[in-house]
């Protein structure tokens, strides 16, 4: 069951209403049941694996905490983390080799194994206590809004909330519903229409006409952001209906003036995870290697980000491209800082040019992220501006007119995102009466419109780009 | 090693690492308060501290730090043990 389907939204609403009648001590159990039911609609066969890994890590967490000061415990942590990495790797390898024909990686495995690994290491590092309530822990691992595509919340953030298990307040419900509607808008009105342009672009990337290559190159990053951040919006909104707050995953990524800033704004819960559990430990180990240690740590980090999406050559190239960017960025940081300090006007220029250059660098990486083969990706980047005028009209008319509206929709997304960041808490109640009623009626119209779209498209739902990892 | 001694030497380390002589340390200071204090420069800072005080940190010790005050406590604990 996808997140932007009528069935999901209807069951979500039903679940959120029922949750209000559940006594506090049974709320974690309710969320576990709901999450396991949700998971079963995707992959009932893998429920046992989800449960078993949850139970083993729960027990391991208790042991690690009890024996934290004994020398042998570091070996226990290493073994447990190793087993979890191997568990994830086996499925990733099976997927890469397409075992048994149509092998599909079990839903959410990349997300919940990352939750389990960070939990174990946090207990070992004593940055978070071992959980004593199994149901709270099971709710954390399987929490249905987050299992499809994150955000990857830390146990130390989720578990105390689950213990308190508060009911959502009225502003939380309102902001939750707004986030879900925003997510549906981004997915249905923007990402799926931009997908028509992008798909056409990638399918015709090797021809003589240049426009498809430009579309693939410039529009895909927009589609990816609209699509992926829609999933995050729905996940955050859905969690709020149950009184739970989740971390943000995006912070205006395309406003970044450098690649390192981009990675501080894009898929933040994944990059924070890798920073804490891969980059920092590795960098600490190699800290006496100087710049070489920095370069190796960044490369390992970015290659892992690439391969986490799938063990394929294009994903490896994606990781390597970003590691080159970040190594250059890191090694020139001091020099650039001194240069900007000496020539103030230069930082004004880079403030404006920086985001444009960064967008191009990101788009180069994204081409390999999306391309089916390395050769296809290379063809787009190498011949980006060639043949743009050839058959321009033919290309434009070959695509449904509606698809071009997606570009306007994207502009609206950026405006809505800006408003959301400026006003995380909607203060509708404090607004004048006419604003309150306009807001409510607009929200209702939008909600009814998207429900109608969802019902009409029940048979043909476009999968989310990020729901497959 | 006295507290003022530690603060002075640590302040020097911060000035060198972040190339900014105007930084004044306080126990409640966090990474967000210092321009350029990110995951990359954090390790440079740790290496400089290790050299300055002749100590070695583990990843586990670094992970638990939340502000400069805790960093100071950790340094005086470790440097005190050796001295």
Coordinates of C-alpha atoms in Angstrom, one line a residue:
Chain A
X1 CA 0.0 0.0 0.0
X2 CA 1.6 3.2 -1.1
X3 CA 1.6 6.4 0.9
X4 CA -0.2 8.5 -1.7
X5 CA -3.2 6.2 -2.2
X6 CA -6.8 6.6 -1.2
X7 CA -6.6 3.4 0.9
X8 CA -3.6 4.5 2.9
X9 CA -5.0 8.0 3.6
X10 CA -8.4 6.5 4.6
X11 CA -6.8 4.0 7.0
X12 CA -4.4 6.6 8.3
X13 CA -7.4 8.8 9.3
X14 CA -9.2 5.8 10.8
X15 CA -6.1 4.8 12.7
X16 CA -5.5 8.4 14.0
X17 CA -9.1 8.6 15.3
X18 CA -9.0 5.1 16.9
X19 CA -5.7 6.0 18.6
X20 CA -7.4 8.7 20.6
X21 CA -9.5 6.0 22.3
X22 CA -6.5 3.8 23.1
X23 CA -5.3 4.1 26.8
X24 CA -1.8 5.5 27.1
X25 CA -0.1 2.2 28.1
X26 CA -1.5 0.4 25.0
X27 CA -0.6 3.1 22.5
X28 CA 2.8 1.5 21.6
X29 CA 1.1 -1.8 21.1
X30 CA -1.5 -0.1 18.8
X31 CA 1.3 1.4 16.7
X32 CA 3.1 -1.9 16.5
X33 CA 0.0 -3.6 15.3
X34 CA -0.8 -0.9 12.8
X35 CA 2.8 -0.9 11.5
X36 CA 3.0 -4.7 11.1
X37 CA -0.4 -4.7 9.3
X38 CA 0.9 -1.9 7.0
X39 CA 4.1 -3.9 6.4
X40 CA 2.1 -7.0 5.7
X41 CA 0.3 -5.3 2.8
X42 CA 3.7 -5.0 1.1
X43 CA 5.5 -8.1 2.1
X44 CA 4.0 -10.5 4.7
X45 CA 6.8 -13.0 4.2
X46 CA 9.3 -10.5 5.6
X47 CA 7.3 -9.7 8.7
X48 CA 9.2 -12.5 10.6
X49 CA 12.6 -11.0 9.6
X50 CA 11.4 -7.6 10.8
X51 CA 10.2 -9.0 14.1
X52 CA 13.3 -11.2 14.6
X53 CA 15.8 -8.5 14.0
X54 CA 13.9 -6.2 16.3
X55 CA 13.9 -8.8 19.1
X56 CA 17.6 -9.6 18.7
X57 CA 18.7 -6.0 18.7
X58 CA 16.4 -5.2 21.7
X59 CA 18.1 -8.0 23.7
X60 CA 21.6 -7.0 22.4
X61 CA 20.9 -3.4 23.6
X62 CA 20.2 -4.6 27.1
X63 CA 23.4 -6.7 27.2
X64 CA 25.5 -4.0 25.8
X65 CA 24.2 -1.6 28.5
X66 CA 24.7 -4.1 31.3
X67 CA 28.3 -4.9 30.2
X68 CA 29.3 -1.5 28.8
X69 CA 32.5 -1.2 30.8
X70 CA 33.8 -4.7 30.0
X71 CA 36.3 -4.9 27.2
X72 CA 34.5 -7.8 25.5
X73 CA 31.5 -5.6 24.8
X74 CA 33.1 -3.8 21.9
X75 CA 33.4 -7.2 20.2
X76 CA 29.7 -7.8 20.8
X77 CA 28.8 -4.5 19.3
X78 CA 31.1 -5.2 16.3
X79 CA 29.5 -8.6 15.7
X80 CA 25.9 -7.3 16.1
X81 CA 26.6 -4.3 13.7
X82 CA 28.4 -6.7 11.3
X83 CA 25.4 -9.1 11.3
X84 CA 23.0 -6.2 10.5
X85 CA 25.2 -4.8 7.7
X86 CA 25.5 -8.4 6.3
X87 CA 21.7 -8.8 6.5
X88 CA 21.2 -5.6 4.5
X89 CA 24.0 -6.4 2.1
X90 CA 22.6 -9.9 1.3
X91 CA 19.4 -8.3 0.1
X92 CA 21.2 -5.5 -1.8
X93 CA 23.4 -8.1 -3.5
X94 CA 20.4 -10.3 -4.3
X95 CA 18.7 -7.3 -5.8
X96 CA 21.8 -6.3 -7.8
X97 CA 22.0 -9.9 -9.2
X98 CA 18.2 -10.0 -9.7
X99 CA 18.0 -13.5 -8.1
X100 CA 14.9 -15.4 -9.1
X101 CA 14.0 -13.1 -11.9
X102 CA 11.8 -10.4 -10.4
X103 CA 13.4 -10.1 -7.0
X104 CA 12.3 -7.0 -5.2
X105 CA 14.2 -5.9 -2.1
X106 CA 11.9 -6.1 1.0
X107 CA 10.3 -2.7 1.8
X108 CA 12.1 -0.4 4.1
X109 CA 15.0 -2.7 4.9
X110 CA 17.5 0.0 4.3
X111 CA 15.7 2.3 6.7
X112 CA 15.0 0.0 9.6
X113 CA 18.4 -1.7 9.6
X114 CA 19.9 1.8 9.9
X115 CA 17.7 2.5 12.8
X116 CA 18.8 -0.7 14.5
X117 CA 22.5 -0.1 13.9
X118 CA 22.4 3.5 15.2
X119 CA 20.4 2.3 18.3
X120 CA 23.1 -0.3 19.1
X121 CA 26.0 2.1 18.7
X122 CA 24.2 4.8 20.7
X123 CA 23.7 2.4 23.6
X124 CA 27.4 1.4 23.4
X125 CA 28.5 5.1 23.3
X126 CA 26.1 5.8 26.1
X127 CA 24.5 8.6 24.0
X128 CA 21.2 6.9 24.5
X129 CA 19.9 4.4 27.1
X130 CA 18.9 0.8 26.2
X131 CA 15.2 0.5 25.8
X132 CA 13.4 -1.5 28.5
X133 CA 9.9 -1.7 26.9
X134 CA 9.9 -4.1 24.0
X135 CA 6.7 -2.7 22.5
X136 CA 8.0 0.9 22.4
X137 CA 11.2 -0.4 20.7
X138 CA 9.2 -2.5 18.2
X139 CA 7.1 0.7 17.4
X140 CA 10.3 2.6 16.9
X141 CA 11.7 0.1 14.4
X142 CA 8.6 -0.6 12.4
X143 CA 6.8 2.8 12.8
X144 CA 4.7 2.7 9.6
X145 CA 5.0 6.4 8.4
X146 CA 8.8 6.1 8.4
X147 CA 9.4 2.5 7.2
X148 CA 8.8 3.2 3.5
X149 CA 11.4 6.0 3.0
X150 CA 12.4 7.5 6.4
X151 CA 13.1 10.0 7.8
X152 CA 15.7 7.9 9.8
X153 CA 14.8 9.0 13.3
X154 CA 17.2 8.2 16.2
X155 CA 16.0 6.1 19.0
X156 CA 17.0 8.8 21.5
X157 CA 14.5 11.1 19.8
X158 CA 11.6 8.7 19.2
X159 CA 11.6 6.5 22.3
X160 CA 11.1 9.1 24.9
X161 CA 8.2 10.4 22.9
X162 CA 6.7 6.9 22.6
X163 CA 7.0 6.5 26.4
X164 CA 5.0 9.7 27.0
X165 CA 2.7 8.7 24.1
X166 CA 0.8 12.0 24.1
X167 CA -2.3 12.5 22.0
X168 CA -1.9 15.0 19.1
X169 CA -3.0 18.5 20.0
X170 CA -5.2 20.5 17.7
X171 CA -2.3 22.5 16.2
X172 CA -0.4 19.3 15.7
X173 CA -3.3 17.7 13.9
X174 CA -3.7 20.8 11.7
X175 CA 0.0 21.0 10.8
X176 CA 0.0 17.2 10.2
X177 CA -2.9 17.4 7.8
X178 CA -1.3 20.4 6.1
X179 CA 2.0 18.5 5.7
X180 CA 0.2 15.5 4.2
X181 CA -1.8 17.7 1.7
X182 CA 1.5 19.4 0.8
X183 CA 3.1 16.0 0.2
X184 CA 0.2 14.9 -2.0
X185 CA 0.4 18.1 -4.0
X186 CA 4.2 17.7 -4.5
X187 CA 3.7 14.1 -5.5
X188 CA 0.6 14.2 -7.7
X189 CA 0.7 17.6 -9.2
X190 CA 4.4 18.2 -9.4
X191 CA 6.6 15.1 -9.2
X192 CA 4.4 12.9 -11.4
X193 CA 4.0 15.6 -14.1
X194 CA 7.7 16.4 -14.1
X195 CA 8.3 12.6 -14.4
X196 CA 6.7 12.8 -17.9
X197 CA 9.3 15.3 -19.0
X198 CA 12.2 13.4 -17.3
X199 CA 11.1 10.0 -18.6
X200 CA 10.9 11.4 -22.1
X201 CA 14.3 13.1 -21.7
X202 CA 16.0 9.9 -20.5
X203 CA 14.3 7.7 -23.1
X204 CA 15.5 10.0 -25.9
X205 CA 18.8 11.0 -24.4
X206 CA 21.0 9.4 -27.1
X207 CA 19.2 10.9 -30.2
X208 CA 20.2 13.9 -32.3
X209 CA 17.7 16.3 -30.6
X210 CA 19.3 18.0 -27.7
X211 CA 16.2 19.2 -25.8
X212 CA 15.5 15.7 -24.2
X213 CA 19.0 15.8 -22.7
X214 CA 18.5 19.3 -21.3
X215 CA 15.1 18.1 -19.8
X216 CA 16.7 15.0 -18.3
X217 CA 19.6 17.1 -16.8
X218 CA 17.8 20.1 -15.5
X219 CA 14.3 18.7 -14.6
X220 CA 15.3 15.4 -12.9
X221 CA 16.7 17.1 -9.7
X222 CA 13.4 19.0 -9.4
X223 CA 11.4 15.8 -9.8
X224 CA 13.6 14.0 -7.3
X225 CA 13.2 16.7 -4.7
X226 CA 9.4 17.0 -5.2
X227 CA 9.0 13.2 -5.1
X228 CA 11.3 12.4 -2.2
X229 CA 10.4 15.4 0.0
X230 CA 6.7 14.5 -0.6
X231 CA 7.3 11.2 1.1
X232 CA 9.0 13.0 4.0
X233 CA 6.1 15.4 4.3
X234 CA 3.6 12.6 4.4
X235 CA 5.7 10.7 7.0
X236 CA 6.1 13.7 9.2
X237 CA 2.4 14.7 8.9
X238 CA 1.2 11.1 9.5
X239 CA 3.4 10.8 12.7
X240 CA 2.0 14.1 14.0
X241 CA -1.5 12.7 13.8
X242 CA -0.3 10.2 16.5
X243 CA 1.3 13.0 18.5
X244 CA 4.8 12.1 17.5
X245 CA 7.4 14.6 16.0
X246 CA 9.9 13.4 13.4
X247 CA 13.1 15.0 12.2
X248 CA 13.2 17.1 9.0
X249 CA 14.9 15.6 5.9
X250 CA 15.3 18.7 3.7
X251 CA 16.2 22.3 4.2
X252 CA 16.0 24.1 0.8
X253 CA 18.7 21.9 -0.8
X254 CA 19.0 23.9 -4.0
X255 CA 19.7 27.1 -2.2
X256 CA 23.1 25.6 -1.2
X257 CA 26.1 27.6 -2.4
X258 CA 28.5 24.7 -2.2
X259 CA 28.4 20.9 -2.4
X260 CA 29.2 20.5 1.3
X261 CA 26.3 22.8 2.1
X262 CA 24.1 20.8 -0.3
X263 CA 24.7 17.7 1.7
X264 CA 23.8 19.5 4.9
X265 CA 20.4 20.3 3.4
X266 CA 19.6 17.1 1.4
X267 CA 18.4 13.8 2.9
X268 CA 19.6 15.1 6.2
X269 CA 18.7 12.2 8.4
X270 CA 20.8 9.8 6.1
X271 CA 23.8 12.2 6.0
X272 CA 23.7 12.8 9.7
X273 CA 23.5 9.0 10.2
X274 CA 26.6 8.5 8.0
X275 CA 28.4 11.4 9.6
X276 CA 28.0 10.0 13.1
X277 CA 28.4 6.2 12.5
X278 CA 30.7 6.1 9.4
X279 CA 32.6 9.3 8.7
X280 CA 33.5 10.4 12.2
X281 CA 34.7 6.9 13.4
X282 CA 36.7 6.4 10.2
X283 CA 38.1 9.9 10.3
X284 CA 39.1 9.4 13.9
X285 CA 40.9 6.2 13.0
X286 CA 42.7 7.9 10.1
X287 CA 43.2 11.3 11.9
X288 CA 47.0 11.2 11.8
X289 CA 47.0 10.7 8.0
X290 CA 46.4 14.4 7.4
X291 CA 44.5 15.3 4.2
X292 CA 44.8 11.7 2.9
X293 CA 42.7 10.5 5.9
X294 CA 40.1 13.2 5.1
X295 CA 39.9 12.2 1.5
X296 CA 39.6 8.5 2.2
X297 CA 36.9 9.1 4.9
X298 CA 34.9 11.3 2.6
X299 CA 35.2 8.9 -0.3
X300 CA 34.1 5.9 1.7
X301 CA 31.2 7.9 3.1
X302 CA 30.0 9.1 -0.3
X303 CA 30.5 5.7 -2.0
X304 CA 28.4 4.2 0.8
X305 CA 25.7 6.8 0.2
X306 CA 25.7 5.8 -3.5
X307 CA 25.7 2.0 -2.9
X308 CA 23.0 2.3 -0.2
X309 CA 20.6 3.0 -3.1
X310 CA 21.7 -0.2 -4.9
X311 CA 24.8 -2.1 -5.8
X312 CA 25.0 -0.8 -9.4
X313 CA 27.7 0.9 -11.5
X314 CA 25.7 4.2 -11.9
X315 CA 25.1 4.4 -8.1
X316 CA 28.9 3.8 -7.6
X317 CA 29.7 6.6 -10.1
X318 CA 27.2 8.8 -8.3
X319 CA 29.0 8.2 -5.0
X320 CA 32.5 8.8 -6.6
X321 CA 31.4 12.0 -8.3
X322 CA 30.2 13.4 -5.0
X323 CA 33.3 12.2 -3.2
X324 CA 35.5 14.1 -5.7
X325 CA 33.3 17.2 -5.2
X326 CA 33.5 17.0 -1.4
X327 CA 37.3 16.3 -1.3
X328 CA 38.0 19.4 -3.5
X329 CA 35.5 21.4 -1.4
X330 CA 37.2 20.3 1.9
X331 CA 40.8 20.8 0.7
X332 CA 40.1 24.3 -0.7
X333 CA 37.9 25.5 2.2
X334 CA 40.7 27.3 4.1
X335 CA 42.1 28.9 1.0
X336 CA 38.7 30.1 -0.1
X337 CA 37.9 31.4 3.3
X338 CA 41.1 33.5 3.3
X339 CA 40.4 34.7 -0.3
X340 CA 36.9 35.8 0.6
X341 CA 38.1 37.6 3.7
X342 CA 40.6 39.6 1.6
X343 CA 38.1 40.4 -1.2
X344 CA 34.7 41.0 0.3
X345 CA 33.0 41.5 -3.1
X346 CA 34.0 38.0 -4.2
X347 CA 31.7 36.4 -1.5
X348 CA 28.8 38.5 -2.9
X349 CA 29.4 37.0 -6.3
X350 CA 29.7 33.5 -5.1
X351 CA 26.5 33.9 -3.0
X352 CA 24.7 34.3 -6.4
X353 CA 26.8 32.1 -8.6
X354 CA 27.4 29.4 -5.9
X355 CA 23.9 27.9 -6.0
X356 CA 23.9 27.9 -9.8
X357 CA 27.2 26.0 -10.0
X358 CA 26.1 23.7 -7.2
X359 CA 22.9 22.9 -9.0
X360 CA 24.9 21.8 -12.1
X361 CA 27.2 19.7 -10.0
X362 CA 24.3 18.0 -8.3
X363 CA 22.5 17.5 -11.6
X364 CA 25.6 15.7 -13.0
X365 CA 25.5 13.3 -10.1
X366 CA 21.8 12.9 -10.4
X367 CA 22.1 11.9 -14.1
X368 CA 24.0 8.8 -13.0
X369 CA 21.5 8.3 -10.2
X370 CA 18.7 8.1 -12.7
X371 CA 20.3 6.6 -15.8
X372 CA 19.9 2.9 -16.5
X373 CA 23.5 2.5 -17.5
X374 CA 26.8 4.4 -17.2
X375 CA 26.9 4.9 -21.0
X376 CA 23.4 6.6 -20.9
X377 CA 24.5 9.0 -18.1
X378 CA 27.7 9.8 -19.8
X379 CA 25.9 10.5 -23.1
X380 CA 23.7 13.1 -21.4
X381 CA 26.5 14.9 -19.6
X382 CA 29.0 14.8 -22.4
X383 CA 26.6 16.2 -25.1
X384 CA 24.4 18.4 -22.9
X385 CA 24.2 21.5 -25.0
X386 CA 24.6 19.9 -28.5
X387 CA 21.7 19.8 -31.0
X388 CA 19.3 21.8 -28.8
X389 CA 17.7 23.5 -31.8
X390 CA 17.2 20.2 -33.8
X391 CA 13.5 19.2 -33.9
X392 CA 12.7 21.5 -31.0
X393 CA 9.0 21.7 -32.0
X394 CA 8.7 17.9 -32.5
X395 CA 10.0 17.3 -29.0
X396 CA 7.7 19.9 -27.4
X397 CA 4.6 18.6 -29.1
X398 CA 5.5 15.0 -28.4
X399 CA 4.9 15.6 -24.6
X400 CA 1.5 16.2 -23.1
X401 CA 0.9 19.9 -22.5
X402 CA 0.0 19.0 -18.9
X403 CA 3.5 17.9 -18.2
X404 CA 4.9 21.4 -18.7
X405 CA 2.6 22.7 -16.0
X406 CA 4.7 20.6 -13.6
X407 CA 7.4 23.3 -13.9
X408 CA 5.0 26.0 -12.7
X409 CA 3.9 23.6 -10.0
X410 CA 7.5 23.2 -8.9
X411 CA 7.8 27.0 -8.5
X412 CA 4.7 26.9 -6.2
X413 CA 6.4 24.1 -4.2
X414 CA 9.4 26.3 -3.5
X415 CA 7.0 29.1 -2.3
X416 CA 5.1 26.7 -0.1
X417 CA 8.3 25.2 1.3
X418 CA 9.5 28.8 2.1
X419 CA 6.2 29.5 4.0
X420 CA 6.5 26.2 5.8
X421 CA 10.1 26.9 7.0
X422 CA 9.2 30.4 8.1
X423 CA 6.1 29.3 10.0
X424 CA 6.5 25.7 11.2
X425 CA 3.5 26.1 13.5
X426 CA 0.4 27.4 11.7
X427 CA -1.3 29.9 13.9
X428 CA -4.7 29.7 12.2
X429 CA -6.6 30.0 15.5
X430 CA -5.0 33.4 16.2
X431 CA -5.9 34.8 12.7
X432 CA -8.9 36.9 11.9
X433 CA -12.2 35.0 11.3
X434 CA -12.2 35.5 7.5
X435 CA -8.7 34.0 7.2
X436 CA -9.6 31.1 9.4
X437 CA -12.6 30.2 7.2
X438 CA -10.7 30.8 4.0
X439 CA -8.0 28.5 5.2
X440 CA -10.4 25.8 6.3
X441 CA -12.4 25.9 3.0
X442 CA -9.3 26.0 0.9
X443 CA -7.8 23.0 2.7
X444 CA -11.1 21.1 2.3
X445 CA -11.3 21.9 -1.4
X446 CA -7.7 20.8 -1.9
X447 CA -8.2 17.7 0.1
X448 CA -11.3 16.7 -1.8
X449 CA -9.6 17.4 -5.1
X450 CA -6.6 15.1 -4.2
X451 CA -8.9 12.4 -2.9
X452 CA -10.8 12.5 -6.2
X453 CA -7.5 12.3 -8.1
X454 CA -6.4 9.4 -6.0
X455 CA -9.6 7.6 -6.5
X456 CA -9.4 8.2 -10.3
X457 CA -5.8 6.9 -10.4
X458 CA -6.3 3.9 -8.2
X459 CA -5.3 1.6 -11.0
X460 CA -2.2 3.4 -12.1
X461 CA -0.2 4.9 -9.3
X462 CA 3.3 6.0 -10.0
X463 CA 5.7 4.6 -7.5
X464 CA 7.9 7.0 -5.4
X465 CA 11.5 7.2 -6.5
X466 CA 12.7 6.7 -2.9
X467 CA 10.3 3.9 -1.9
X468 CA 12.5 1.2 -3.6
X469 CA 15.6 1.6 -1.5
Chain B
X1 CA 46.8 22.0 35.3
X2 CA 44.5 24.8 36.5
X3 CA 41.1 25.6 34.9
X4 CA 42.4 29.0 33.7
X5 CA 45.5 27.3 32.2
X6 CA 43.3 24.8 30.4
X7 CA 40.9 27.5 29.1
X8 CA 43.9 29.6 27.8
X9 CA 45.5 26.7 26.0
X10 CA 42.2 25.4 24.6
X11 CA 41.3 29.0 23.4
X12 CA 44.7 29.0 21.6
X13 CA 43.8 25.7 20.0
X14 CA 40.4 27.0 18.8
X15 CA 42.0 30.2 17.4
X16 CA 44.5 28.0 15.4
X17 CA 41.9 25.5 14.2
X18 CA 39.2 28.0 13.1
X19 CA 41.7 30.7 12.1
X20 CA 39.7 33.2 14.2
X21 CA 41.4 35.1 17.0
X22 CA 38.2 36.7 18.2
X23 CA 36.7 33.4 19.6
X24 CA 36.1 33.4 23.3
X25 CA 35.2 30.1 24.9
X26 CA 32.4 29.4 27.4
X27 CA 31.3 26.2 28.9
X28 CA 27.9 26.4 27.2
X29 CA 29.4 27.0 23.7
X30 CA 28.3 24.5 21.0
X31 CA 29.4 23.8 17.5
X32 CA 26.6 25.9 16.0
X33 CA 28.0 29.0 17.8
X34 CA 31.3 28.8 15.8
X35 CA 31.4 29.5 12.1
X36 CA 33.1 26.7 10.3
X37 CA 32.8 24.2 13.2
X38 CA 31.4 21.2 11.3
X39 CA 32.0 17.5 11.2
X40 CA 35.2 18.0 9.1
X41 CA 36.8 20.7 11.2
X42 CA 35.7 18.9 14.4
X43 CA 38.3 16.2 13.8
X44 CA 41.0 18.8 13.1
X45 CA 40.1 20.4 16.4
X46 CA 40.3 17.0 18.2
X47 CA 43.8 16.3 16.6
X48 CA 45.0 19.8 17.7
X49 CA 43.7 19.2 21.3
X50 CA 45.4 15.8 21.4
X51 CA 48.7 17.4 20.3
X52 CA 48.5 20.3 22.7
X53 CA 47.6 18.3 25.8
X54 CA 49.5 15.0 24.8
X55 CA 46.3 12.9 25.2
X56 CA 44.4 10.4 23.0
X57 CA 40.6 10.4 22.6
X58 CA 38.4 7.5 21.5
X59 CA 35.5 7.9 19.1
X60 CA 33.2 6.8 22.0
X61 CA 34.5 9.7 24.2
X62 CA 34.0 12.2 21.3
X63 CA 30.5 11.0 20.6
X64 CA 29.2 11.8 24.0
X65 CA 30.3 15.5 24.0
X66 CA 27.5 18.1 23.7
X67 CA 29.3 21.4 24.5
X68 CA 32.7 23.0 25.3
X69 CA 32.2 22.5 29.0
X70 CA 32.1 18.7 28.6
X71 CA 35.1 18.9 26.3
X72 CA 37.0 20.7 29.0
X73 CA 36.0 18.2 31.6
X74 CA 37.1 15.3 29.3
X75 CA 40.5 17.0 28.7
X76 CA 41.2 17.7 32.4
X77 CA 40.2 14.1 33.2
X78 CA 42.5 12.6 30.6
X79 CA 45.4 15.1 31.0
X80 CA 45.1 14.7 34.8
X81 CA 45.4 11.0 34.6
X82 CA 48.6 11.2 32.6
X83 CA 50.2 14.0 34.6

